[in-house]
XYZ file of C-alpha atoms in Angstrom:
458
model
C -45.256 35.460 -65.813
C -43.665 33.337 -68.538
C -41.550 31.539 -65.928
C -44.608 30.825 -63.790
C -46.617 29.562 -66.757
C -43.713 27.319 -67.732
C -43.468 25.926 -64.199
C -47.199 25.219 -64.118
C -46.985 23.533 -67.497
C -44.125 21.375 -66.247
C -46.029 20.582 -63.042
C -43.185 21.941 -60.906
C -45.135 22.749 -57.768
C -41.976 22.761 -55.665
C -40.538 25.589 -57.737
C -43.782 27.544 -57.593
C -44.135 27.053 -53.848
C -40.624 28.292 -53.154
C -41.140 31.296 -55.370
C -44.678 32.359 -54.485
C -46.204 30.602 -51.467
C -45.665 32.280 -48.077
C -46.259 29.480 -45.591
C -47.345 30.152 -42.039
C -44.988 29.833 -39.035
C -42.369 28.540 -41.461
C -38.619 29.007 -41.718
C -38.456 29.340 -45.480
C -34.681 29.317 -45.482
C -34.771 25.705 -44.363
C -36.218 24.707 -47.727
C -33.574 26.390 -49.868
C -31.993 23.005 -50.553
C -34.825 20.719 -49.411
C -38.230 19.871 -50.798
C -41.270 21.372 -49.138
C -43.528 18.567 -47.867
C -46.276 18.614 -50.472
C -49.458 16.797 -49.445
C -51.709 15.990 -52.382
C -54.318 13.485 -51.150
C -56.073 12.335 -47.982
C -57.988 9.203 -47.021
C -59.206 8.381 -43.519
C -56.311 8.698 -41.071
C -53.733 9.045 -43.842
C -52.390 11.617 -46.282
C -50.123 11.164 -49.301
C -47.362 13.323 -50.714
C -46.534 14.143 -54.327
C -44.304 11.065 -54.547
C -47.039 8.692 -53.381
C -45.651 8.184 -49.891
C -48.271 7.562 -47.195
C -48.265 9.284 -43.787
C -50.365 8.684 -40.708
C -51.822 12.092 -39.920
C -51.149 12.061 -36.203
C -52.005 15.749 -35.901
C -55.335 15.745 -37.800
C -54.049 18.454 -40.125
C -53.690 20.889 -37.236
C -56.002 19.419 -34.589
C -58.968 19.788 -36.915
C -59.710 16.954 -39.395
C -61.566 15.096 -36.646
C -63.868 13.076 -38.914
C -60.923 11.969 -41.061
C -59.870 12.766 -44.609
C -61.792 12.056 -47.792
C -65.371 12.358 -46.553
C -67.043 12.833 -49.904
C -70.426 13.393 -48.231
C -69.116 16.692 -46.903
C -68.183 17.791 -50.418
C -71.562 16.681 -51.676
C -73.250 18.796 -49.005
C -71.200 21.771 -50.204
C -72.206 21.156 -53.825
C -75.892 20.953 -52.947
C -75.634 24.199 -51.031
C -73.994 26.006 -53.954
C -76.907 24.987 -56.143
C -79.339 26.493 -53.629
C -77.451 29.538 -52.293
C -73.757 30.153 -52.807
C -73.349 33.081 -50.416
C -75.136 35.647 -48.384
C -73.895 37.708 -45.498
C -75.164 37.659 -41.899
C -74.923 41.448 -41.670
C -78.605 42.180 -40.903
C -79.669 39.173 -43.002
C -79.906 35.446 -42.337
C -80.038 32.260 -44.368
C -81.336 28.764 -43.543
C -78.061 26.909 -43.059
C -76.646 29.410 -40.535
C -79.925 29.327 -38.582
C -80.043 25.534 -38.555
C -76.394 25.239 -37.554
C -76.706 27.814 -34.782
C -79.686 25.957 -33.348
C -77.859 22.631 -33.563
C -74.761 23.991 -31.840
C -76.912 25.534 -29.109
C -78.618 22.167 -28.571
C -75.220 20.555 -27.971
C -73.718 23.322 -25.830
C -74.070 23.203 -22.036
C -76.618 25.056 -19.911
C -77.891 28.317 -21.428
C -75.156 28.871 -24.031
C -77.718 29.487 -26.735
C -76.359 32.351 -28.855
C -73.966 31.484 -31.690
C -71.867 34.213 -33.346
C -70.070 32.815 -36.374
C -66.524 33.672 -37.483
C -64.153 32.403 -40.165
C -61.660 30.743 -37.806
C -60.174 30.366 -34.354
C -58.291 33.635 -33.922
C -61.419 35.473 -35.063
C -63.493 33.534 -32.525
C -61.164 34.517 -29.699
C -60.939 38.107 -30.924
C -64.736 38.244 -30.981
C -65.009 36.768 -27.491
C -62.606 39.342 -26.052
C -64.483 42.194 -27.711
C -67.782 40.775 -26.504
C -66.502 40.523 -22.927
C -65.422 44.169 -22.939
C -68.633 45.302 -24.585
C -70.819 43.257 -22.231
C -69.384 44.945 -19.164
C -69.612 48.381 -20.788
C -73.271 47.781 -21.609
C -73.830 47.070 -17.917
C -72.098 50.252 -16.791
C -68.708 48.694 -15.991
C -66.643 50.199 -18.784
C -63.380 49.922 -16.860
C -63.502 46.137 -17.189
C -61.229 45.501 -20.164
C -58.392 43.220 -19.032
C -58.164 39.511 -19.774
C -56.365 36.934 -17.642
C -54.784 34.027 -19.524
C -52.115 31.437 -18.765
C -48.413 31.440 -19.456
C -47.366 29.617 -22.644
C -51.030 29.395 -23.739
C -51.810 30.042 -27.405
C -55.059 31.859 -28.191
C -54.459 33.180 -31.710
C -52.431 35.588 -33.801
C -54.600 38.675 -34.317
C -53.492 41.564 -32.103
C -56.325 41.166 -29.621
C -56.004 37.387 -29.377
C -52.240 37.772 -29.202
C -52.641 39.898 -26.078
C -54.069 36.769 -24.432
C -51.476 34.428 -25.933
C -48.782 33.747 -23.334
C -45.845 32.844 -25.581
C -43.205 35.557 -25.414
C -41.551 34.934 -28.769
C -44.880 35.167 -30.587
C -45.795 38.418 -28.852
C -42.518 40.345 -28.795
C -42.229 40.739 -32.582
C -45.552 42.582 -32.771
C -45.602 44.731 -29.642
C -47.154 46.961 -28.544
C -50.226 44.749 -28.452
C -53.810 45.491 -27.567
C -53.552 46.483 -23.880
C -55.034 44.431 -21.083
C -53.420 41.001 -21.344
C -52.386 39.507 -17.975
C -50.890 36.073 -17.396
C -50.835 33.486 -14.622
C -49.181 30.061 -14.201
C -50.444 27.117 -16.246
C -51.176 23.587 -15.033
C -47.986 21.760 -16.046
C -47.985 19.628 -12.894
C -44.967 17.661 -14.166
C -42.870 20.747 -13.413
C -44.426 21.536 -10.019
C -42.757 20.763 -6.663
C -44.271 17.632 -5.130
C -45.649 19.527 -2.123
C -47.441 22.182 -4.183
C -51.196 22.380 -3.595
C -53.022 20.990 -6.660
C -55.233 24.091 -6.933
C -52.517 26.701 -6.516
C -52.723 27.673 -10.195
C -56.438 28.387 -9.817
C -55.734 30.478 -6.714
C -53.175 32.411 -8.764
C -56.003 33.560 -11.052
C -57.833 35.160 -8.148
C -54.622 36.751 -6.895
C -54.031 38.280 -10.320
C -57.603 39.583 -10.563
C -57.240 41.189 -7.148
C -53.829 42.618 -8.057
C -55.165 44.171 -11.266
C -58.345 45.290 -9.544
C -61.567 43.318 -10.168
C -63.178 46.471 -11.519
C -60.711 46.355 -14.459
C -60.870 42.631 -15.368
C -63.380 41.576 -18.019
C -62.594 37.896 -18.584
C -60.492 34.852 -17.869
C -59.698 32.750 -20.958
C -58.562 29.131 -20.566
C -58.371 26.010 -22.707
C -59.815 22.832 -21.144
C -56.495 21.141 -21.994
C -53.788 23.688 -22.791
C -52.214 23.037 -26.168
C -48.951 25.020 -26.182
C -46.303 23.476 -23.974
C -47.812 20.055 -24.535
C -51.336 19.125 -23.420
C -51.484 20.453 -19.858
C -54.500 18.888 -18.148
C -56.255 20.595 -15.217
C -56.044 19.127 -11.704
C -59.279 17.861 -10.188
C -61.369 20.796 -9.010
C -59.406 23.399 -10.982
C -62.219 24.633 -13.178
C -64.743 24.471 -10.353
C -62.502 26.840 -8.394
C -61.987 29.116 -11.411
C -65.749 29.301 -11.959
C -66.220 30.368 -8.322
C -63.497 33.015 -8.663
C -65.023 34.469 -11.828
C -68.474 34.609 -10.272
C -67.138 36.280 -7.151
C -65.473 39.067 -9.115
C -68.033 39.508 -11.945
C -65.546 38.222 -14.528
C -66.604 36.223 -17.591
C -65.102 32.782 -18.087
C -64.163 32.057 -21.719
C -63.483 28.420 -22.577
C -61.193 28.490 -25.606
C -62.084 25.247 -27.362
C -60.733 25.890 -30.835
C -58.882 22.588 -30.377
C -60.731 20.861 -27.537
C -64.295 20.996 -28.899
C -65.939 18.591 -31.360
C -64.842 15.294 -29.877
C -61.137 15.862 -29.315
C -61.606 15.067 -25.612
C -64.485 12.628 -26.133
C -67.236 15.242 -25.768
C -68.677 17.853 -28.074
C -67.174 20.453 -25.732
C -64.126 20.172 -23.519
C -65.873 21.964 -20.664
C -68.226 18.970 -20.444
C -65.212 16.719 -19.929
C -64.177 18.689 -16.850
C -67.596 19.618 -15.530
C -67.748 23.402 -15.761
C -70.046 25.855 -17.503
C -68.322 28.887 -19.054
C -69.977 32.115 -20.141
C -68.504 31.935 -23.650
C -67.045 29.074 -25.687
C -64.836 29.668 -28.719
C -64.692 26.983 -31.415
C -63.340 26.499 -34.953
C -61.195 23.833 -36.671
C -63.239 20.615 -36.322
C -66.627 22.328 -36.513
C -66.364 21.420 -40.199
C -63.549 18.890 -39.716
C -61.598 21.598 -41.591
C -63.384 20.888 -44.870
C -64.137 24.630 -44.913
C -62.903 27.514 -42.743
C -65.347 28.228 -39.927
C -65.402 29.283 -36.289
C -67.825 30.611 -33.725
C -68.282 31.950 -30.262
C -71.154 30.531 -28.233
C -72.472 32.891 -25.574
C -74.816 32.383 -22.668
C -78.208 34.052 -22.686
C -77.004 36.281 -19.855
C -74.054 37.568 -21.886
C -76.144 38.053 -25.026
C -79.083 39.726 -23.287
C -77.792 43.357 -23.295
C -77.420 43.197 -27.094
C -80.909 41.869 -27.773
C -82.986 44.823 -26.623
C -84.031 48.130 -28.174
C -81.493 49.664 -30.548
C -78.483 47.862 -29.035
C -76.146 45.784 -31.201
C -72.767 44.077 -31.045
C -70.920 46.257 -33.556
C -68.641 43.539 -34.838
C -68.608 41.013 -37.662
C -66.877 39.305 -40.588
C -67.954 39.123 -44.213
C -67.702 35.352 -44.556
C -68.866 34.362 -41.072
C -71.619 31.751 -41.188
C -71.013 31.207 -44.907
C -73.796 29.033 -46.377
C -71.365 26.488 -47.831
C -69.347 26.234 -44.616
C -72.577 25.930 -42.623
C -73.791 23.104 -44.846
C -70.488 21.297 -44.435
C -70.642 21.748 -40.661
C -74.141 20.260 -40.589
C -72.966 17.254 -42.619
C -69.915 16.928 -40.370
C -72.107 16.809 -37.254
C -74.241 14.189 -39.008
C -71.092 12.044 -39.253
C -70.366 12.615 -35.567
C -73.845 11.434 -34.615
C -74.084 8.553 -37.061
C -70.691 7.096 -36.132
C -70.678 8.221 -32.484
C -67.195 9.669 -32.787
C -67.277 11.076 -29.260
C -68.161 7.637 -27.913
C -65.378 6.094 -29.961
C -62.823 8.452 -28.411
C -64.022 7.660 -24.889
C -63.906 3.921 -25.638
C -60.409 3.998 -27.161
C -58.561 6.745 -25.280
C -57.402 4.287 -22.617
C -55.764 2.119 -25.265
C -54.088 5.147 -26.844
C -52.813 6.311 -23.459
C -51.591 2.846 -22.506
C -49.641 2.642 -25.757
C -47.989 5.985 -25.083
C -47.224 5.026 -21.466
C -45.117 2.092 -22.707
C -42.691 4.675 -24.088
C -41.715 5.489 -20.483
C -39.217 2.647 -20.851
C -37.134 4.989 -22.993
C -34.697 7.195 -21.034
C -35.660 10.280 -23.053
C -39.363 10.134 -22.114
C -40.093 12.159 -18.995
C -43.861 12.592 -19.020
C -46.946 11.436 -20.919
C -50.052 13.580 -20.470
C -53.297 14.577 -22.110
C -56.895 13.452 -22.503
C -59.044 11.919 -25.216
C -57.224 11.952 -28.555
C -54.969 14.825 -27.463
C -51.697 13.748 -25.858
C -48.121 14.876 -25.466
C -44.796 13.304 -24.589
C -42.269 15.557 -22.829
C -38.645 14.686 -23.540
C -35.869 15.107 -20.970
C -32.108 14.740 -20.657
C -32.382 13.156 -17.206
C -35.481 11.272 -16.113
C -34.600 11.459 -12.405
C -33.993 15.204 -12.216
C -36.383 16.113 -15.071
C -33.549 18.169 -16.580
C -34.656 19.586 -19.915
C -32.707 20.633 -22.992
C -31.190 24.056 -23.465
C -32.168 26.101 -26.497
C -29.340 24.826 -28.651
C -29.962 21.208 -27.767
C -33.687 21.560 -28.360
C -33.014 23.170 -31.729
C -30.760 20.343 -32.811
C -32.916 17.556 -31.413
C -36.377 18.767 -32.347
C -35.968 20.679 -35.574
C -32.672 19.145 -36.577
C -33.704 15.516 -36.167
C -37.079 14.568 -34.688
C -39.502 16.409 -36.967
C -37.832 15.295 -40.174
C -37.226 11.734 -39.047
C -40.784 11.181 -37.855
C -42.052 12.449 -41.191
C -39.554 10.327 -43.110
C -40.836 7.252 -41.293
C -44.440 8.050 -42.103
C -45.820 9.852 -39.033
C -46.976 13.462 -38.973
C -47.102 14.903 -35.479
C -45.865 18.027 -33.728
C -42.293 17.695 -32.514
C -41.024 21.266 -32.682
C -43.706 23.367 -30.990
C -41.824 26.647 -30.582
C -38.782 24.835 -29.243
C -40.534 22.992 -26.411
C -39.135 19.445 -26.048
C -42.546 17.896 -26.612
C -44.062 15.492 -29.139
C -47.813 16.034 -29.565
C -50.339 13.596 -30.990
C -53.926 14.317 -32.017
C -55.026 11.721 -34.594
C -58.409 11.812 -36.346
C -61.188 10.599 -34.089
C -61.672 7.543 -36.302
C -58.178 6.250 -35.401
C -58.148 2.779 -33.848
C -55.790 0.035 -32.656
C -54.074 -0.315 -36.031
C -53.118 3.353 -36.051
C -52.034 3.254 -32.397
C -49.637 0.431 -33.210
C -48.187 2.376 -36.129
C -47.708 5.436 -33.930
C -45.954 3.346 -31.270
C -43.586 1.681 -33.683
C -42.462 4.952 -35.262
C -42.174 6.833 -31.967
C -40.257 4.039 -30.242
C -37.716 3.801 -33.042
C -37.219 7.535 -33.522
C -37.097 8.404 -29.810
C -34.586 5.595 -29.230
C -32.359 7.066 -31.904
C -32.884 10.554 -30.478
C -31.595 9.343 -27.108
C -28.489 7.920 -28.738
C -27.880 11.345 -30.250
C -28.308 12.991 -26.836
C -25.686 10.641 -25.345
C -23.054 11.426 -27.945
């Protein structure tokens, strides 16, 4: 205790962090002789470290600070709410902010997705959606329907249920056995497909897997509009239309996991609107509050909610802090910003310029593919542009974690360059980013990727 008090008195946050803070998805041994990046302030598209250095936040925190940093009006909304009501639970009670926010979300959601079940974050939203899918079918007399079909490499969360849907082997294997029922099918990384492959083969693979498992055992298909893990895999034209038909044919719920893709990331409030499909359930989190407070939700159609709204039925599931009054107030203020500044419209107006800037990086030998949508893009790196040869594990380790991540940060750009070893650089700037920020991103990426190629050639 005396040592800790001394460190606090001396302002030695580095010492305290290394001794006490358990960071997420972090190799702590890598900081034994290096400083932990310590972010102390944010403003617009930028954050600042403890030494006063400025960084362009090209990842929006973690795909979530969509309205940008330093929005004091969101803090003011939180303060006003504390004066009125600091907290009350949604367990058999309600409060005004949760009601107002639920109604507002329902007004923005497509079709009849009118029921909003709040959570504290993204994994909880997915976990809730999977439980709801199972429970829905059981309530309708189809209790065998418990399996969920997801895509390979897809990330859907870290709780045991959500992890059963996550398709990343190294994240799953350490915690097995998982909640049973997770099944996986190919993703839509068309860059790695043979040229003669039918563009909708990955959708057809979903139906083949449902039929293999037995439709009477499959509760849901869960997909992101643009798949995050692996690097912003976009769907081919007609993909989601085909998936919707498959789900309807086999009485399987379609869950659109939009923890990243909702709230303007793709230029629409919901990613499903971008690609023209209506799911049965949408999961959201992150930018619902622009990350100014932890909050998530699942949004269910009236059809899915109906069995739980009659007689003595209930969805026996919940979280203490879900729909927290302060988080709800912040979310309402955040959506005010979206409307007032037309952030979705801004993304649609500027995404072409962002994409064009990234496409210019094709001149570099190390850049194999540029893909994505809205303000959510990825650059796949290769050893050979002609053959699309990728890096082996050792090369990826040395290039991504050993050089790229640190060098990009050193030059003032925060982005994802070491996503579980995949040779991909991901960019998801705040939705307020404009030409000035695009130019900064280009200059840093061009310089660092050029140097990375020189290292590959050695």
